[in-house]
mmCIF file of C-alpha atoms in Angstrom:
data_model
loop_
_atom_site.group_PDB
_atom_site.id
_atom_site.type_symbol
_atom_site.label_atom_id
_atom_site.label_comp_id
_atom_site.label_asym_id
_atom_site.label_seq_id
_atom_site.Cartn_x
_atom_site.Cartn_y
_atom_site.Cartn_z
ATOM 1 C CA PRO N 120 37.885 9.652 -3.052
ATOM 2 C CA VAL N 121 39.189 7.681 -0.078
ATOM 3 C CA SER N 122 36.778 7.022 2.755
ATOM 4 C CA PRO N 123 37.775 7.453 6.420
ATOM 5 C CA LEU N 124 38.114 3.667 6.586
ATOM 6 C CA GLY N 125 40.882 3.750 4.014
ATOM 7 C CA VAL N 126 38.888 2.141 1.171
ATOM 8 C CA VAL N 127 38.299 3.751 -2.192
ATOM 9 C CA ASP N 128 34.748 4.951 -2.821
ATOM 10 C CA ASN N 129 33.309 5.952 -6.186
ATOM 11 C CA LEU N 130 30.879 8.841 -6.610
ATOM 12 C CA VAL N 131 28.752 6.681 -8.884
ATOM 13 C CA GLY N 132 27.265 5.526 -5.590
ATOM 14 C CA LEU N 133 25.209 8.731 -5.703
ATOM 15 C CA VAL N 134 22.978 7.252 -8.397
ATOM 16 C CA LEU N 135 23.414 3.485 -8.054
ATOM 17 C CA GLU N 136 21.258 1.269 -5.927
ATOM 18 C CA LYS N 137 23.027 -0.050 -2.829
ATOM 19 C CA ALA N 138 22.815 -3.635 -4.030
ATOM 20 C CA ASP N 139 24.247 -2.749 -7.459
ATOM 21 C CA TYR N 140 27.083 -0.801 -5.894
ATOM 22 C CA VAL N 141 27.968 -3.680 -3.575
ATOM 23 C CA ASP N 142 27.899 -6.159 -6.468
ATOM 24 C CA TYR N 143 30.326 -4.033 -8.446
ATOM 25 C CA TYR N 144 32.656 -2.682 -5.712
ATOM 26 C CA SER N 145 32.222 -5.406 -3.058
ATOM 27 C CA GLN N 146 31.478 -2.762 -0.413
ATOM 28 C CA GLU N 147 28.828 -0.226 0.480
ATOM 29 C CA PHE N 148 29.089 3.388 -0.574
ATOM 30 C CA ILE N 149 29.958 5.558 2.444
ATOM 31 C CA CYS N 150 28.601 9.109 2.271
ATOM 32 C CA PRO N 151 31.152 11.582 3.696
ATOM 33 C CA SER N 152 29.910 13.611 6.646
ATOM 34 C CA LEU N 153 30.361 17.302 7.305
ATOM 35 C CA THR N 154 33.400 18.040 9.438
ATOM 36 C CA SER N 155 35.020 21.129 10.906
ATOM 37 C CA ILE N 156 37.838 23.000 9.211
ATOM 38 C CA TYR N 157 40.249 22.152 12.017
ATOM 39 C CA ASP N 158 40.577 18.817 13.816
ATOM 40 C CA THR N 159 40.257 19.689 17.500
ATOM 41 C CA SER N 160 40.831 16.092 18.532
ATOM 42 C CA ILE N 161 44.555 16.279 17.747
ATOM 43 C CA ASP N 162 46.618 16.286 20.933
ATOM 44 C CA GLU N 163 48.643 19.471 21.195
ATOM 45 C CA ASP N 164 51.495 17.549 22.832
ATOM 46 C CA ALA N 165 51.654 14.935 20.035
ATOM 47 C CA LYS N 166 54.827 14.474 18.064
ATOM 48 C CA ALA N 167 55.249 16.477 14.866
ATOM 49 C CA THR N 168 54.938 13.390 12.667
ATOM 50 C CA THR N 169 51.776 12.250 14.443
ATOM 51 C CA HIS N 170 50.340 15.745 14.247
ATOM 52 C CA ALA N 171 51.059 15.996 10.501
ATOM 53 C CA ARG N 172 49.574 12.566 9.830
ATOM 54 C CA GLN N 173 46.332 13.382 11.673
ATOM 55 C CA GLU N 174 46.051 16.746 9.867
ATOM 56 C CA ALA N 175 46.447 14.989 6.505
ATOM 57 C CA VAL N 176 43.663 12.559 7.391
ATOM 58 C CA HIS N 177 41.417 15.450 8.425
ATOM 59 C CA LYS N 178 42.119 17.360 5.188
ATOM 60 C CA SER N 179 41.221 14.233 3.243
ATOM 61 C CA LYS N 180 37.860 14.095 5.020
ATOM 62 C CA VAL N 181 37.181 17.749 4.163
ATOM 63 C CA TYR N 182 38.223 17.177 0.543
ATOM 64 C CA ASN N 183 35.989 14.102 0.220
ATOM 65 C CA TYR N 184 32.996 15.933 1.625
ATOM 66 C CA VAL N 185 33.463 18.909 -0.755
ATOM 67 C CA ASN N 186 33.670 16.539 -3.746
ATOM 68 C CA PHE N 187 30.647 14.599 -2.562
ATOM 69 C CA GLU N 188 28.511 17.722 -2.110
ATOM 70 C CA SER N 189 29.597 19.165 -5.470
ATOM 71 C CA ALA N 190 28.814 15.940 -7.328
ATOM 72 C CA GLU N 191 25.459 15.563 -5.578
ATOM 73 C CA ARG N 192 24.466 19.159 -6.317
ATOM 74 C CA GLU N 193 25.434 19.025 -9.991
ATOM 75 C CA ALA N 194 23.803 15.612 -10.512
ATOM 76 C CA GLN N 195 20.557 16.853 -8.988
ATOM 77 C CA ARG N 196 20.705 20.029 -11.082
ATOM 78 C CA PHE N 197 21.205 17.948 -14.223
ATOM 79 C CA MET N 198 18.249 15.707 -13.398
ATOM 80 C CA LEU N 199 15.937 18.671 -12.829
ATOM 81 C CA ALA N 200 17.108 20.234 -16.108
ATOM 82 C CA VAL N 201 16.476 17.208 -18.334
ATOM 83 C CA VAL N 202 13.345 15.822 -16.643
ATOM 84 C CA GLU N 203 10.096 17.738 -16.942
ATOM 85 C CA ASP N 204 8.821 19.084 -13.645
ATOM 86 C CA THR N 205 5.560 17.193 -14.158
ATOM 87 C CA TRP N 206 7.232 13.855 -13.430
ATOM 88 C CA VAL N 207 8.940 14.869 -10.168
ATOM 89 C CA ARG N 208 6.584 17.514 -8.790
ATOM 90 C CA GLU N 209 5.398 15.163 -6.046
ATOM 91 C CA LEU N 210 8.840 15.495 -4.413
ATOM 92 C CA LYS N 211 8.792 19.301 -4.501
ATOM 93 C CA SER N 212 8.445 21.057 -1.141
ATOM 94 C CA PRO N 213 6.435 24.325 -0.974
ATOM 95 C CA THR N 214 9.184 25.910 1.138
ATOM 96 C CA THR N 215 12.495 24.257 0.228
ATOM 97 C CA PHE N 216 11.520 23.160 -3.287
ATOM 98 C CA TYR N 217 14.018 20.435 -4.346
ATOM 99 C CA THR N 218 16.932 21.434 -2.133
ATOM 100 C CA GLN N 219 16.318 18.521 0.261
ATOM 101 C CA VAL N 220 15.778 15.976 -2.519
ATOM 102 C CA ASP N 221 18.782 13.841 -3.427
ATOM 103 C CA THR N 222 19.561 12.616 -6.922
ATOM 104 C CA VAL N 223 18.873 9.014 -5.987
ATOM 105 C CA ASP N 224 15.440 10.052 -4.674
ATOM 106 C CA LEU N 225 14.621 11.560 -8.068
ATOM 107 C CA LEU N 226 15.738 8.379 -9.819
ATOM 108 C CA ASP N 227 13.785 6.135 -7.443
ATOM 109 C CA HIS N 228 10.670 8.226 -7.988
ATOM 110 C CA LEU N 229 10.978 8.031 -11.755
ATOM 111 C CA GLN N 230 11.656 4.299 -11.572
ATOM 112 C CA ALA N 231 8.543 3.729 -9.470
ATOM 113 C CA THR N 232 6.208 5.881 -11.582
ATOM 114 C CA ARG N 233 7.451 5.061 -15.064
ATOM 115 C CA ASP N 234 5.144 3.312 -17.499
ATOM 116 C CA GLY N 235 7.894 1.490 -19.354
ATOM 117 C CA LEU N 236 7.881 0.634 -23.036
ATOM 118 C CA HIS N 237 4.735 -0.631 -24.657
ATOM 119 C CA ALA N 238 4.856 -3.549 -27.062
ATOM 120 C CA LEU N 239 4.375 -1.048 -29.895
ATOM 121 C CA ASP N 240 7.393 0.926 -28.651
ATOM 122 C CA LEU N 241 9.511 -2.210 -28.814
ATOM 123 C CA LEU N 242 8.279 -2.788 -32.347
ATOM 124 C CA ASP N 243 9.342 0.754 -33.257
ATOM 125 C CA LEU N 244 12.781 0.048 -31.816
ATOM 126 C CA ASN N 245 13.094 -3.056 -33.989
ATOM 127 C CA ASN N 246 12.090 -1.058 -37.066
ATOM 128 C CA GLU N 247 14.557 1.676 -36.151
ATOM 129 C CA MET N 248 17.386 -0.817 -35.777
ATOM 130 C CA GLN N 249 16.800 -2.106 -39.310
ATOM 131 C CA GLY N 250 18.161 1.177 -40.681
ATOM 132 C CA TYR N 251 21.168 1.661 -38.404
ATOM 133 C CA HIS N 252 23.597 0.378 -41.052
ATOM 134 C CA LEU N 253 22.594 3.186 -43.422
ATOM 135 C CA GLY N 254 24.131 5.873 -41.253
ATOM 136 C CA ALA N 255 26.988 3.921 -39.673
ATOM 137 C CA GLU N 256 30.551 4.687 -40.726
ATOM 138 C CA GLY N 257 31.647 1.093 -40.284
ATOM 139 C CA ILE N 258 31.010 -2.213 -38.570
ATOM 140 C CA PRO N 259 32.254 -1.081 -35.100
ATOM 141 C CA GLU N 260 29.887 1.906 -35.115
ATOM 142 C CA TYR N 261 27.045 -0.297 -36.335
ATOM 143 C CA ILE N 262 27.645 -2.804 -33.532
ATOM 144 C CA ASN N 263 27.694 -0.015 -30.929
ATOM 145 C CA ALA N 264 24.380 1.372 -32.177
ATOM 146 C CA LEU N 265 22.702 -2.053 -31.998
ATOM 147 C CA GLU N 266 24.010 -2.829 -28.518
ATOM 148 C CA ASP N 267 23.109 0.615 -27.163
ATOM 149 C CA THR N 268 19.519 0.105 -28.298
ATOM 150 C CA GLN N 269 19.495 -3.378 -26.793
ATOM 151 C CA LYS N 270 20.596 -1.972 -23.422
ATOM 152 C CA ARG N 271 17.973 0.750 -23.639
ATOM 153 C CA SER N 272 15.227 -1.790 -24.237
ATOM 154 C CA ALA N 273 16.484 -3.921 -21.344
ATOM 155 C CA ARG N 274 16.237 -0.968 -18.944
ATOM 156 C CA ALA N 275 12.832 0.152 -20.161
ATOM 157 C CA ALA N 276 11.245 -3.280 -20.640
ATOM 158 C CA PRO N 277 13.156 -5.861 -18.601
ATOM 159 C CA ASN N 278 10.443 -8.479 -19.181
ATOM 160 C CA ASN N 279 10.622 -8.147 -22.943
ATOM 161 C CA PRO N 280 14.151 -7.092 -23.988
ATOM 162 C CA ILE N 281 15.714 -7.255 -27.429
ATOM 163 C CA THR N 282 17.665 -10.525 -27.506
ATOM 164 C CA ASP N 283 20.982 -11.334 -29.139
ATOM 165 C CA GLY N 284 19.102 -13.548 -31.575
ATOM 166 C CA THR N 285 17.068 -10.573 -32.783
ATOM 167 C CA ILE N 286 20.216 -8.508 -33.263
ATOM 168 C CA VAL N 287 21.857 -11.321 -35.251
ATOM 169 C CA MET N 288 18.895 -11.489 -37.614
ATOM 170 C CA LEU N 289 18.816 -7.712 -38.113
ATOM 171 C CA ALA N 290 22.573 -7.466 -38.670
ATOM 172 C CA THR N 291 22.669 -10.415 -41.073
ATOM 173 C CA ASN N 292 19.833 -8.946 -43.121
ATOM 174 C CA ALA N 293 21.674 -5.608 -43.254
ATOM 175 C CA MET N 294 24.849 -7.235 -44.573
ATOM 176 C CA LEU N 295 22.952 -9.163 -47.224
ATOM 177 C CA SER N 296 21.118 -6.032 -48.387
ATOM 178 C CA THR N 297 24.235 -3.866 -48.669
ATOM 179 C CA LYS N 298 26.323 -6.567 -50.359
ATOM 180 C CA GLN N 299 29.307 -4.950 -48.679
ATOM 181 C CA PHE N 300 31.057 -8.186 -47.694
ATOM 182 C CA PRO N 301 29.839 -10.963 -50.036
ATOM 183 C CA ARG N 302 32.568 -13.468 -49.133
ATOM 184 C CA ASP N 303 32.008 -12.988 -45.418
ATOM 185 C CA ASN N 304 28.276 -13.376 -45.947
ATOM 186 C CA GLU N 305 28.979 -16.771 -47.480
ATOM 187 C CA LYS N 306 31.242 -17.673 -44.548
ATOM 188 C CA TRP N 307 28.438 -16.754 -42.154
ATOM 189 C CA GLU N 308 25.962 -18.932 -44.006
ATOM 190 C CA ASP N 309 28.376 -21.856 -43.783
ATOM 191 C CA ILE N 310 28.471 -21.664 -39.984
ATOM 192 C CA PRO N 311 26.128 -24.167 -38.292
ATOM 193 C CA GLY N 312 22.943 -22.648 -36.928
ATOM 194 C CA ALA N 313 23.747 -23.208 -33.247
ATOM 195 C CA ALA N 314 27.131 -21.466 -33.661
ATOM 196 C CA ARG N 315 25.666 -18.315 -35.238
ATOM 197 C CA THR N 316 25.885 -16.234 -32.091
ATOM 198 C CA TRP N 317 26.164 -12.492 -31.709
ATOM 199 C CA LEU N 318 29.757 -12.833 -30.499
ATOM 200 C CA LYS N 319 30.638 -14.862 -33.585
ATOM 201 C CA TRP N 320 28.940 -12.324 -35.852
ATOM 202 C CA LYS N 321 30.942 -9.445 -34.335
ATOM 203 C CA GLU N 322 34.189 -11.366 -34.662
ATOM 204 C CA LEU N 323 33.604 -12.230 -38.327
ATOM 205 C CA TYR N 324 32.451 -8.837 -39.578
ATOM 206 C CA ARG N 325 34.899 -6.796 -37.516
ATOM 207 C CA ALA N 326 37.691 -8.689 -39.257
ATOM 208 C CA ALA N 327 35.999 -8.106 -42.621
ATOM 209 C CA ASN N 328 35.635 -4.393 -41.905
ATOM 210 C CA LYS N 329 39.312 -4.115 -40.932
ATOM 211 C CA ALA N 330 40.439 -5.854 -44.107
ATOM 212 C CA ALA N 331 38.186 -3.635 -46.248
ATOM 213 C CA ARG N 332 39.570 -0.469 -44.687
ATOM 214 C CA ILE N 333 43.153 -1.536 -45.316
ATOM 215 C CA LYS N 334 42.301 -2.353 -48.917
ATOM 216 C CA LYS N 335 40.621 0.994 -49.528
ATOM 217 C CA LYS N 336 43.468 2.926 -47.919
ATOM 218 C CA ALA N 337 45.943 1.095 -50.134
ATOM 219 C CA ALA N 338 43.856 2.028 -53.192
ATOM 220 C CA GLY N 339 43.584 5.657 -52.058
ATOM 221 C CA GLY N 340 39.847 5.414 -51.585
ATOM 222 C CA ARG N 341 37.585 6.465 -48.764
ATOM 223 C CA ASP N 342 36.147 4.109 -46.225
ATOM 224 C CA GLN N 343 32.447 3.724 -46.923
ATOM 225 C CA PHE N 344 29.864 1.552 -45.281
ATOM 226 C CA GLY N 345 26.148 0.962 -45.622
ATOM 227 C CA ALA N 346 23.686 1.030 -48.470
ATOM 228 C CA ALA N 347 23.580 4.843 -48.401
ATOM 229 C CA ASN N 348 27.275 4.967 -49.331
ATOM 230 C CA SER N 349 27.395 1.884 -51.512
ATOM 231 C CA VAL N 350 28.837 2.338 -54.988
ATOM 232 C CA GLU N 351 26.085 0.136 -56.359
ATOM 233 C CA ASP N 352 23.505 2.680 -55.228
ATOM 234 C CA ALA N 353 25.220 5.624 -56.960
ATOM 235 C CA ALA N 354 23.024 5.099 -60.053
ATOM 236 C CA ALA N 355 19.355 4.280 -60.159
ATOM 237 C CA PRO N 356 18.902 0.490 -60.378
ATOM 238 C CA VAL N 357 17.345 -1.120 -63.410
ATOM 239 C CA GLU N 358 13.866 -2.336 -62.571
ATOM 240 C CA GLU N 359 13.294 -6.048 -62.712
ATOM 241 C CA GLY N 360 12.167 -7.108 -66.183
ATOM 242 C CA GLN N 361 13.362 -3.873 -67.806
ATOM 243 C CA ASN N 362 15.600 -4.113 -70.862
ATOM 244 C CA PRO N 363 19.094 -2.854 -69.839
ATOM 245 C CA VAL N 364 19.678 -1.472 -73.358
ATOM 246 C CA ARG N 365 16.496 0.617 -73.198
ATOM 247 C CA ALA N 366 17.465 1.844 -69.732
ATOM 248 C CA LEU N 367 20.868 2.906 -71.093
ATOM 249 C CA GLU N 368 19.189 4.700 -73.999
ATOM 250 C CA GLY N 369 17.054 6.578 -71.499
ATOM 251 C CA TYR N 370 20.145 7.699 -69.589
ATOM 252 C CA ILE N 371 21.766 8.883 -72.854
ATOM 253 C CA ASP N 372 18.597 10.787 -73.839
ATOM 254 C CA ASN N 373 18.614 12.575 -70.492
ATOM 255 C CA LEU N 374 22.263 13.568 -70.938
ATOM 256 C CA THR N 375 21.524 14.804 -74.475
ATOM 257 C CA ALA N 376 18.618 16.916 -73.236
ATOM 258 C CA VAL N 377 20.823 18.511 -70.597
ATOM 259 C CA ALA N 378 23.543 19.287 -73.158
ATOM 260 C CA THR N 379 20.994 20.778 -75.587
ATOM 261 C CA ASN N 380 19.549 23.007 -72.886
ATOM 262 C CA GLU N 381 23.006 24.249 -71.895
ATOM 263 C CA LYS N 382 23.817 25.025 -75.552
ATOM 264 C CA ALA N 383 20.594 27.062 -75.966
ATOM 265 C CA VAL N 384 21.352 29.088 -72.841
ATOM 266 C CA PHE N 385 24.902 29.759 -74.097
ATOM 267 C CA GLU N 386 23.619 30.938 -77.517
ATOM 268 C CA GLN N 387 21.193 33.350 -75.817
ATOM 269 C CA LEU N 388 24.039 34.782 -73.756
ATOM 270 C CA VAL N 389 26.180 35.279 -76.898
ATOM 271 C CA GLU N 390 23.298 37.001 -78.725
ATOM 272 C CA SER N 391 22.627 39.339 -75.800
ATOM 273 C CA ASN N 392 26.322 40.213 -75.617
ATOM 274 C CA SER N 393 26.396 41.048 -79.352
ATOM 275 C CA THR N 394 23.381 43.360 -78.971
ATOM 276 C CA LEU N 395 24.986 45.165 -76.050
ATOM 277 C CA THR N 396 28.211 45.592 -78.045
ATOM 278 C CA ALA N 397 26.332 47.152 -81.011
ATOM 279 C CA ASN N 398 24.394 49.524 -78.760
ATOM 280 C CA ASN N 399 27.572 50.598 -77.053
ATOM 281 C CA ALA N 400 29.267 51.319 -80.413
ATOM 282 C CA GLU N 401 26.296 53.401 -81.576
ATOM 283 C CA LEU N 402 26.263 55.345 -78.332
ATOM 284 C CA THR N 403 30.005 56.042 -78.610
ATOM 285 C CA SER N 404 29.586 57.343 -82.174
ATOM 286 C CA THR N 405 26.761 59.694 -81.128
ATOM 287 C CA VAL N 406 28.806 61.093 -78.267
ATOM 288 C CA THR N 407 31.741 61.728 -80.619
ATOM 289 C CA LYS N 408 29.523 63.651 -83.092
ATOM 290 C CA LEU N 409 27.997 65.793 -80.367
ATOM 291 C CA THR N 410 31.414 66.556 -78.922
ATOM 292 C CA ARG N 411 32.617 67.722 -82.343
ATOM 293 C CA GLU N 412 29.473 69.909 -82.764
ATOM 294 C CA ASN N 413 29.958 71.400 -79.322
ATOM 295 C CA ARG N 414 33.556 72.316 -80.159
ATOM 296 C CA ARG N 415 32.449 73.995 -83.431
ATOM 297 C CA LEU N 416 29.736 76.014 -81.704
ATOM 298 C CA GLN N 417 32.184 77.167 -79.062
ATOM 299 C CA GLN N 418 34.501 78.401 -81.822
ATOM 300 C CA ASP N 419 31.607 80.310 -83.474
ATOM 301 C CA ILE N 420 30.773 81.968 -80.157
ATOM 302 C CA ASN N 421 34.354 83.070 -79.652
ATOM 303 C CA ALA N 422 34.505 84.462 -83.208
ATOM 304 C CA LEU N 423 31.274 86.477 -82.719
ATOM 305 C CA LYS N 424 32.623 87.972 -79.508
ATOM 306 C CA LYS N 425 35.685 89.257 -81.381
ATOM 307 C CA ARG N 426 33.670 90.826 -84.241
ATOM 308 C CA VAL N 427 31.072 92.623 -82.102
ATOM 309 C CA PRO N 428 32.437 95.614 -80.052
ATOM 310 C CA GLY N 429 32.085 95.243 -76.221
ATOM 311 C CA GLY N 430 31.202 91.632 -76.477
ATOM 312 C CA GLY N 431 27.872 92.474 -78.162
ATOM 313 C CA VAL N 432 24.445 91.780 -76.730
ATOM 314 C CA ALA N 433 23.291 90.322 -80.012
ATOM 315 C CA ALA N 434 26.213 87.933 -80.163
ATOM 316 C CA ALA N 435 25.562 86.839 -76.634
ATOM 317 C CA ALA N 436 21.878 86.279 -77.416
ATOM 318 C CA ALA N 437 22.728 84.264 -80.529
ATOM 319 C CA ALA N 438 25.244 82.192 -78.619
ATOM 320 C CA ALA N 439 22.689 81.568 -75.861
ATOM 321 C CA ALA N 440 20.133 80.399 -78.441
ATOM 322 C CA LYS N 441 22.634 77.983 -79.964
ATOM 323 C CA ARG N 442 23.631 76.738 -76.521
ATOM 324 C CA THR N 443 19.967 76.102 -75.630
ATOM 325 C CA ARG N 444 19.415 74.182 -78.849
ATOM 326 C CA LEU N 445 22.533 72.102 -78.230
ATOM 327 C CA ASN N 446 21.559 71.368 -74.625
ATOM 328 C CA ASP N 447 18.168 70.172 -75.799
ATOM 329 C CA LEU N 448 19.916 67.754 -78.129
ATOM 330 C CA THR N 449 22.324 66.471 -75.520
ATOM 331 C CA SER N 450 19.876 66.232 -72.600
ATOM 332 C CA SER N 451 18.191 63.078 -73.845
ATOM 333 C CA SER N 452 18.706 60.190 -76.158
ATOM 334 C CA LYS N 453 16.865 57.108 -77.284
ATOM 335 C CA TYR N 454 18.621 55.267 -74.443
ATOM 336 C CA GLY N 455 16.859 57.373 -71.815
ATOM 337 C CA MET N 456 20.056 59.042 -70.464
ATOM 338 C CA PRO N 457 21.976 62.320 -71.139
ATOM 339 C CA LEU N 458 24.777 62.028 -73.670
ATOM 340 C CA MET N 459 26.845 65.076 -72.571
ATOM 341 C CA PRO N 460 26.898 67.586 -69.723
ATOM 342 C CA ALA N 461 24.988 70.821 -70.382
ATOM 343 C CA LEU N 462 26.881 73.828 -71.805
ATOM 344 C CA ASN N 463 27.439 76.874 -69.601
#
């Protein structure tokens, strides 16, 4: 936004110290003040151009104030959301709560009451940085991770920050362990000790990373970085002192065992399938025989009805007895399920 004095202000002044803001922008941050919707100071008899110019200036003041208030409100809301109430409760009013507390007040309070990083915390940071290369996609991402941690340590422990020398040692050790850029590692070792700066390290390995990516793209491969993605780590390494031939024999034995196990499982599946096929054939044959018997019995019943006058009670009784016997046969089987529907 543009201040009433015609200079450009930045809303970062809401959270920066006055001295830091002046060092960066060469001017103090001017907080916009609340103003009325209409500018009553404009002379009604002023020329149209003068009137329009003064209205534009007044609208700019209103716009700047709205932006300022919105940024302040959202910044304060964010601070209260991410910081536990325990650490800022001293600023809380019993009546207005945090509505009268600015974002910079919250930051000043936290800055004054913070404990900072302990020496053990700094040691943990150093240990954490030793594994950054394992999850980094490439050299640029690895450099960013190291420098972000360095800045974090400088803010939390200004008297004991992580130096560029420490980063150089960690990064050099990472490159030697991954064996990703052997030629560049040799180039680095050839550089005199006093010239092995962090800037020089970034320049050397950024160029190496760029060349490696171009080479892998040309070969149709994927860009990989770090020991976690290294091709050399795809197989288990041979222990020092172990006979490579014996290690290879062990790998072959493991592959043979896997193949044998798969073959046994396949043979069991084939055997089970053969058993199911035989059972199904037997069941089909039984159903066919019972169907034929049912058809014959139905023919006998029809013949008896024709021979006995009036349908015949005796014929009906005989047919019912045969039907009962046949239903008993068809209602169950050795497979535990009915073979045919019951006769009516």
